[in-house]
Coordinates of C-alpha atoms in Angstrom, one line a residue:
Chain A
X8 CA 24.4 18.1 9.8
X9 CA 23.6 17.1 6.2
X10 CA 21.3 19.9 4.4
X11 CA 18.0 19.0 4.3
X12 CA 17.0 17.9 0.5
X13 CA 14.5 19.5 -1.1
X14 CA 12.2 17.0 -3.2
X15 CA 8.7 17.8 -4.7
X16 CA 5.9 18.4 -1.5
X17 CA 8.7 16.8 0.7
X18 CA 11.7 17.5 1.9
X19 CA 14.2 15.0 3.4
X20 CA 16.5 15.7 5.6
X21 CA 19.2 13.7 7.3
X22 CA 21.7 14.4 10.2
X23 CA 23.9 12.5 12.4
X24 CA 23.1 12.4 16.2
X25 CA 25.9 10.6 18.2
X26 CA 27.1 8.6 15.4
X27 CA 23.3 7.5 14.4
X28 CA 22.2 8.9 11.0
X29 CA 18.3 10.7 11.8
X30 CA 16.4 10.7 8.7
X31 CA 13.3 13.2 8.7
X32 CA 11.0 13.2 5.8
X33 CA 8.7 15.7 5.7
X34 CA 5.3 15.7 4.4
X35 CA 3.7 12.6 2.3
X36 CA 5.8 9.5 2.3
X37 CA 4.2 8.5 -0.9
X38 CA 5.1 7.2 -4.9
X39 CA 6.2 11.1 -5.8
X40 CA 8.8 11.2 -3.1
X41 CA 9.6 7.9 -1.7
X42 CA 12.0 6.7 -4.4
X43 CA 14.4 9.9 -3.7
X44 CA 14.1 8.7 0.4
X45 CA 14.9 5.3 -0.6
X46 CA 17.9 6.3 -2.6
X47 CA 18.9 8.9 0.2
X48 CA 18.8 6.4 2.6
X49 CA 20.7 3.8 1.1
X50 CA 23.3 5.9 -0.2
X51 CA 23.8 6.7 3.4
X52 CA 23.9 3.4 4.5
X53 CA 26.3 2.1 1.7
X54 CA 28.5 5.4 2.8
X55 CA 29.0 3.4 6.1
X56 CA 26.1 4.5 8.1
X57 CA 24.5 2.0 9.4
X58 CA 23.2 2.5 12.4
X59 CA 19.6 4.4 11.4
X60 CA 16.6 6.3 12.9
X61 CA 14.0 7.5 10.7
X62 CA 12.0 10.0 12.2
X63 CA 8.9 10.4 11.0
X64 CA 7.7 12.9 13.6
X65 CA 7.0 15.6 10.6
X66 CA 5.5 13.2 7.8
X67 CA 2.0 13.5 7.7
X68 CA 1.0 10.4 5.1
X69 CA 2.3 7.3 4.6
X70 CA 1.5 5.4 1.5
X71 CA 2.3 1.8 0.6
X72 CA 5.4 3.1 -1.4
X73 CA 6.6 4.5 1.6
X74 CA 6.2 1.3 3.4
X75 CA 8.8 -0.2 0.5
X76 CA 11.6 1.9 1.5
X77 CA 11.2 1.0 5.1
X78 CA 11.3 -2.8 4.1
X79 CA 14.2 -1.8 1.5
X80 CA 16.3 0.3 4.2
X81 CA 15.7 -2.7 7.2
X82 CA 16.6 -5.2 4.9
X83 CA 20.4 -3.4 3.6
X84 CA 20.7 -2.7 7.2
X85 CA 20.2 -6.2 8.6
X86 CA 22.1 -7.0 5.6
X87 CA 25.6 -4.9 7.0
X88 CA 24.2 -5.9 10.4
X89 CA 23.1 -2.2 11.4
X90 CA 20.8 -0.6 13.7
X91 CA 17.6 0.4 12.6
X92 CA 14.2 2.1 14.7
X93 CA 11.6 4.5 13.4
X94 CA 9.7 6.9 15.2
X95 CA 7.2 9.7 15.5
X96 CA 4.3 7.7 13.9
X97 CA 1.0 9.4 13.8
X98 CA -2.0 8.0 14.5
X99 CA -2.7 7.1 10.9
X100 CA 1.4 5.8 10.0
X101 CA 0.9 3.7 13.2
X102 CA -1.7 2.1 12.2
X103 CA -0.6 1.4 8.6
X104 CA 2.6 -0.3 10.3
X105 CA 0.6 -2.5 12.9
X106 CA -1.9 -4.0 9.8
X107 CA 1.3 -4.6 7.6
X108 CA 3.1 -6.2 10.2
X109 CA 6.0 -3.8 10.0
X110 CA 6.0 -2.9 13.7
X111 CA 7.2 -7.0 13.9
X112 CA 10.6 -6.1 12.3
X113 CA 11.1 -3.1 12.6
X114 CA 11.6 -1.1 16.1
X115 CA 9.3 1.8 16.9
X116 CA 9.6 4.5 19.6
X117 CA 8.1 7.6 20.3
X118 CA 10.1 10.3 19.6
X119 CA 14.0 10.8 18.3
X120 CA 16.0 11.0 21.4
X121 CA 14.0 7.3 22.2
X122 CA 14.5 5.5 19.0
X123 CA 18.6 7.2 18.9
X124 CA 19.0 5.4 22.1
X125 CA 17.6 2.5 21.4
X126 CA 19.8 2.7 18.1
X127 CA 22.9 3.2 20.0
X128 CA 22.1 0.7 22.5
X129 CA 21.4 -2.4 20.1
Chain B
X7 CA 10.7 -9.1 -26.7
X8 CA 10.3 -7.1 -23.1
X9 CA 12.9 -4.6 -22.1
X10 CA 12.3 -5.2 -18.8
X11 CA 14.8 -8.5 -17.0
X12 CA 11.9 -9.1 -14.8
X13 CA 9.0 -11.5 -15.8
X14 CA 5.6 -9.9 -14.4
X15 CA 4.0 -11.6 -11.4
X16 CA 1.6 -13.2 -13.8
X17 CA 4.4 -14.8 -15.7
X18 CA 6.2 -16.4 -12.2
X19 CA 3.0 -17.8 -11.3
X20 CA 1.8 -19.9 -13.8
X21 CA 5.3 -20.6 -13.8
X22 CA 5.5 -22.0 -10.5
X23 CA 1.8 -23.8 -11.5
X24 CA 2.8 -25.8 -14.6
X25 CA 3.9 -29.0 -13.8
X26 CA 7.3 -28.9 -15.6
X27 CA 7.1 -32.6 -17.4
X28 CA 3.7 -32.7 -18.1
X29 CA 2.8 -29.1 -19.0
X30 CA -0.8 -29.2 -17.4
X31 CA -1.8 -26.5 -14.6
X32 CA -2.1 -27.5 -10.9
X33 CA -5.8 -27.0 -10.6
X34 CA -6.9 -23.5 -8.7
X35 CA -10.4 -22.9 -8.6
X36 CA -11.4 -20.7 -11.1
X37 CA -12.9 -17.7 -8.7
X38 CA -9.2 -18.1 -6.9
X39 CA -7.4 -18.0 -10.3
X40 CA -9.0 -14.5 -11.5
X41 CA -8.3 -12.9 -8.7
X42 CA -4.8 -14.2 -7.8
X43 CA -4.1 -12.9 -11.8
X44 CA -5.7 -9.1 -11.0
X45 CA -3.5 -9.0 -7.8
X46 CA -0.6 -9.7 -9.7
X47 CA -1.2 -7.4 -12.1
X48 CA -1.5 -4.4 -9.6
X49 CA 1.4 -6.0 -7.8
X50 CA 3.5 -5.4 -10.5
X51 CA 2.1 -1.7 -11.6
X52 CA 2.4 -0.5 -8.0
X53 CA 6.5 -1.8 -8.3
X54 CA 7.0 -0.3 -11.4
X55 CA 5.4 3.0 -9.8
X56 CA 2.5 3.1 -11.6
X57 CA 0.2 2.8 -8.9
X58 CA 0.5 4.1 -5.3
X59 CA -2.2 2.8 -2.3
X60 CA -3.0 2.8 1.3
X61 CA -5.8 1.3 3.2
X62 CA -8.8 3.4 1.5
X63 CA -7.6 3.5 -1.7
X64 CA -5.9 3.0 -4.7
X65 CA -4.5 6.0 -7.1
X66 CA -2.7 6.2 -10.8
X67 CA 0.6 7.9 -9.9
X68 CA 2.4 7.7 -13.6
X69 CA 0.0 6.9 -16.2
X70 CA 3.1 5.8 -19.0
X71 CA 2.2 2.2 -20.4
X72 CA 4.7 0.6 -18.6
X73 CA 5.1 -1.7 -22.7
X74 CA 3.6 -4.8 -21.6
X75 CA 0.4 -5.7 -23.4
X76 CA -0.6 -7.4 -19.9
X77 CA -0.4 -4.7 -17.7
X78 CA -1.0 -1.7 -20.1
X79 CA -4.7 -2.6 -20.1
X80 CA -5.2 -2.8 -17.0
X81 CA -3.7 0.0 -16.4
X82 CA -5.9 2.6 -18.8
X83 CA -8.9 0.8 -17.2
X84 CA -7.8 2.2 -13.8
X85 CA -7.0 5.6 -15.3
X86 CA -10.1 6.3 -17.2
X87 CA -12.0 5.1 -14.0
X88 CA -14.0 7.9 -12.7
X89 CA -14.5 6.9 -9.1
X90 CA -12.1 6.6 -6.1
X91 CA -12.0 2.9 -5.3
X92 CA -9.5 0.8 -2.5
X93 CA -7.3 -2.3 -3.9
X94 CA -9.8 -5.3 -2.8
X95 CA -11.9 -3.2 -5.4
X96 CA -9.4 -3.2 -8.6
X97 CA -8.7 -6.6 -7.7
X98 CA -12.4 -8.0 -8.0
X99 CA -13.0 -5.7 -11.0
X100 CA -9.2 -6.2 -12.8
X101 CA -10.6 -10.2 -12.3
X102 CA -12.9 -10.1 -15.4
X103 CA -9.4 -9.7 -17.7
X104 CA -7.9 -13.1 -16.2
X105 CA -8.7 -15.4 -18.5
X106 CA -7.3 -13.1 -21.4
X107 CA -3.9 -12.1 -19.1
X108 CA -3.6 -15.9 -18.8
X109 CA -3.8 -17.0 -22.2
X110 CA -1.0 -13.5 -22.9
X111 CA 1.6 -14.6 -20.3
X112 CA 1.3 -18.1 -21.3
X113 CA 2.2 -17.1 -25.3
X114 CA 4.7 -14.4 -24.0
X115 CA 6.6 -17.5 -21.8
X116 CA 6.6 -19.5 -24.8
X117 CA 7.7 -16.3 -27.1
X118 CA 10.5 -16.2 -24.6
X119 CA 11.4 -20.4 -25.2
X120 CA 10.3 -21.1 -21.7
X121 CA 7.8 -23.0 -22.3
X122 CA 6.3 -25.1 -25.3
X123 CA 2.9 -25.3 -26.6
X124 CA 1.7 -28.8 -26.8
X125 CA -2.2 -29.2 -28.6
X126 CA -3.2 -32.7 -27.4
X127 CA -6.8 -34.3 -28.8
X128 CA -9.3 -36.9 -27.0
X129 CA -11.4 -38.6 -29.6
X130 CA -10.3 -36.3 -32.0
X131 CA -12.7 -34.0 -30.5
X132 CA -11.8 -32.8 -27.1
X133 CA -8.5 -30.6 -27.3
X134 CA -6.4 -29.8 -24.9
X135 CA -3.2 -27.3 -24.5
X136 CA -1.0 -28.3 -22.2
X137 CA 3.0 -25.8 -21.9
X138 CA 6.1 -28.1 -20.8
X139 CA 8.9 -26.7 -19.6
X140 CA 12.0 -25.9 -22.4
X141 CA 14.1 -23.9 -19.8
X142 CA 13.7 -24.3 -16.0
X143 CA 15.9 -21.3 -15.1
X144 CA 13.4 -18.8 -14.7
X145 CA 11.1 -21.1 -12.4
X146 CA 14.3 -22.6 -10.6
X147 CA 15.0 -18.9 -9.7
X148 CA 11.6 -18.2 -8.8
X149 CA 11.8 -21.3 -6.3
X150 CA 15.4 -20.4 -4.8
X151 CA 13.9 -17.0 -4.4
X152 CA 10.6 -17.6 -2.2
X153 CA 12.8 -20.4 -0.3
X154 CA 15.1 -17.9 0.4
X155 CA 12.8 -15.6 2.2
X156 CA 10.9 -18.6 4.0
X157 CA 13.4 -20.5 5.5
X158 CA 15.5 -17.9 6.7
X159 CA 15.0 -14.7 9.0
X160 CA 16.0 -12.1 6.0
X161 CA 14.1 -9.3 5.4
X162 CA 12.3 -9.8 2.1
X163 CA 12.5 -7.4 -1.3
X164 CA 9.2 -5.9 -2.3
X165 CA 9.2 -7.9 -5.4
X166 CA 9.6 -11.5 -3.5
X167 CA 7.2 -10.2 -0.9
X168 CA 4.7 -9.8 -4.0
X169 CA 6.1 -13.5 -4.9
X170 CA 5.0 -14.6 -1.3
X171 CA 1.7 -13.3 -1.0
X172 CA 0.5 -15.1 -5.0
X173 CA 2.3 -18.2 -4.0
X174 CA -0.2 -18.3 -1.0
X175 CA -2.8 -17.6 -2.6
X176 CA -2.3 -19.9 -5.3
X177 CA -1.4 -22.8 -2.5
X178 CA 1.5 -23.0 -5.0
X179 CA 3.8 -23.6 -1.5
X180 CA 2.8 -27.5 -1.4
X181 CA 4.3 -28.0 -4.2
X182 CA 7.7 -26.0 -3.6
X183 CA 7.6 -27.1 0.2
X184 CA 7.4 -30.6 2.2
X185 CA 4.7 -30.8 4.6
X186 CA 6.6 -30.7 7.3
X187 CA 8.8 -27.3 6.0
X188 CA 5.4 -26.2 4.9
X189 CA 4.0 -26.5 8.6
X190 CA 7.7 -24.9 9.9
X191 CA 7.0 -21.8 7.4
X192 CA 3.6 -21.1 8.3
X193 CA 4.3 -18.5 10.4
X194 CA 6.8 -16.9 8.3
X195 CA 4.5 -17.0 5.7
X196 CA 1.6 -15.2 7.7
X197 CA 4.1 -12.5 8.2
X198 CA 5.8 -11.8 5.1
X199 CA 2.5 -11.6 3.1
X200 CA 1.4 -9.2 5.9
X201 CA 4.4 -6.6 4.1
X202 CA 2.1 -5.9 1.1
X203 CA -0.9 -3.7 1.0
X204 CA -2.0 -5.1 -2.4
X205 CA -1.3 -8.6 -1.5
X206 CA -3.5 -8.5 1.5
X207 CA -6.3 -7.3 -0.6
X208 CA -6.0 -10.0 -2.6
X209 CA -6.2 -12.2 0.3
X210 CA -9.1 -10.5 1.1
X211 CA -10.8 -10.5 -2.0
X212 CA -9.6 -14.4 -2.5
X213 CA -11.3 -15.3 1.1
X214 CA -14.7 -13.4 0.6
X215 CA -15.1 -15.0 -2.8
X216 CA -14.7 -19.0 -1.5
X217 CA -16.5 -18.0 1.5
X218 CA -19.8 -16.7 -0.9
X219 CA -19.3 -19.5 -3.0
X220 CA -19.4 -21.8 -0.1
X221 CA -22.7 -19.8 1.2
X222 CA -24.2 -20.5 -2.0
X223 CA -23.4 -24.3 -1.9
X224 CA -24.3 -24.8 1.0
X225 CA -27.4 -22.8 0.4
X226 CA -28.2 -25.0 -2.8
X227 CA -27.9 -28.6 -1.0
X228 CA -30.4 -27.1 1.5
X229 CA -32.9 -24.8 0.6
X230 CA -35.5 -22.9 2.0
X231 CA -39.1 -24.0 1.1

């Protein structure tokens, strides 16, 4: 398990589940912390992990910065040709995702062991 | 000269709305214009993380002048303002600057020895200012870059996402795009412009305007006695 990183009113943590990297920011997804995800999560993916869950089953808030670094990790993933699913979305992050568009392209499930499947299964 | 290597949103779209020979604009309407500039403008704050929204609203998360004059303005106007408003908002109130952002990017492009400045006269009365193209690369790249992202499956980057939604806007697509790659886009289109909190509100803004203009014309050729 990688330790959790501590950043401002969020902290992000990442771990590896049966070769799938679980990303689980907590908190607000927002301009203060989203550029440390981002470069969390794409330091992990150009480290070799590439097949990707981000669980958002503990972040509260979504902002459109937040939305970014989903669109920035999908797109370095379907650059490597990884895996890529989210889950966890509250009511609020769900619906943010359904007006962008960004339940289209990206894979949502409900909860970790479901999108780590569905990872490991693509 | 700009430290930044990116040319603002702005910049890109009068670009891509100068014919290159000739130097004239492709005609927008004028209500389309102002607002297509003020949704570039926050476009390009919120990427340079100056501004952070969601669907209610739209907040100042860094309030350093970013060092371009066209954006710095706009920006104190949204930090001294003393209410909480969403993004449709800022773009129909950041619209009233248009004109002035215009005329800015336009000098900066030609500061930069993109474009020229050409003063042409009608009767020796009637002026008009017309930019030709010195140096196509920036609008070449521009091009290459929203035909990259329409006519193929990759995921977009936030910036040509931005690029997407003010080339739509603008209608600027018919003159990148055939009619008939322009028809096999569409739907592309509709969803990559989707990506972009600030761009839909744009849209937004963009369609309520021609639609109350269109009430009022329509209102004016039959009224109510």
């Amino acid at each position: 398990m990688i330790e959790s990183i501590k950043i401002g009113k969020s902290a992000i943590g990442g771990e590896t589940v049966g070769g799938v990297t679980v990303w689980v920011p907590e908190g607000r997804v927002d301009a203060s912390s989203a550029p440390d995800l981002e470069q969390a999560m794409t330091s992990g993916i150009a480290e070799g992990g590439e097949a990707v869950v981000l669980d958002l089953s503990r972040t509260r808030y979504m902002s459109s910065a937040g939305l970014r670094v989903v669109l920035v990790v999908a797109r370095a993933l379907q650059a490597r040709e990884g895996k890529f699913a989210v889950c966890g979305l509250n009511d609020e992050v769900k619906e943010l995702f359904e007006v962008s568009g960004f339940s289209l392209i990206v894979g949502i499930e409900p909860d970790r062991d479901a999108a780590v499947a569905a990872v490991a299964a693509q | 000269m700009s430290q930044n290597p990116h040319l603002t949103f702005v910049e890109e779209i009068l670009l891509l709305l100068l014919d290159d020979e000739s130097g004239a604009m492709k005609r927008v309407a004028p209500n389309v214009m102002e607002l297509l500039v003020a949704g570039a403008i926050l476009m390009d704050l919120a990427l340079r993380g100056r501004l952070d929204c969601d669907l209610q609203r739209l907040v100042v998360v860094d309030s350093t002048p970013v060092g371009e004059e066209i954006l710095d303005g706009p920006l104190a106007e949204i930090v001294e303002a003393a209410d909480e408003a969403d993004a449709r908002t800022w773009v129909v109130r950041l619209s009233a600057r248009s004109k002035q952002v215009q005329e800015a990017a336009l000098a900066r492009l030609v500061e930069r020895g993109i474009l020229r400045v050409e003063d042409r006269s009608f009767l020796w009365v009637f002026g008009s200012r017309r930019y030709p193209m010195v140096d196509d690369r920036e609008e070449r790249e521009v091009k290459l870059r929203i035909l990259d992202v329409l006519l193929s499956d990759r995921i977009p980057a936030p910036r040509d996402v931005a690029l997407i939604c003010l080339a739509d806007a603008s209608n600027a697509f018919q003159v990148i795009l055939s009619p008939q790659e322009l028809r096999h886009a569409a739907a592309r289109i509709e969803l990559v412009r989707g990506f972009d909190l600030i761009g839909q509100a744009m849209g937004r803004a963009i369609q309520k305007s021609v639609q109350d203009i269109a009430a009022a014309t329509a209102t004016a050729h039959h009224p109510f006695y």
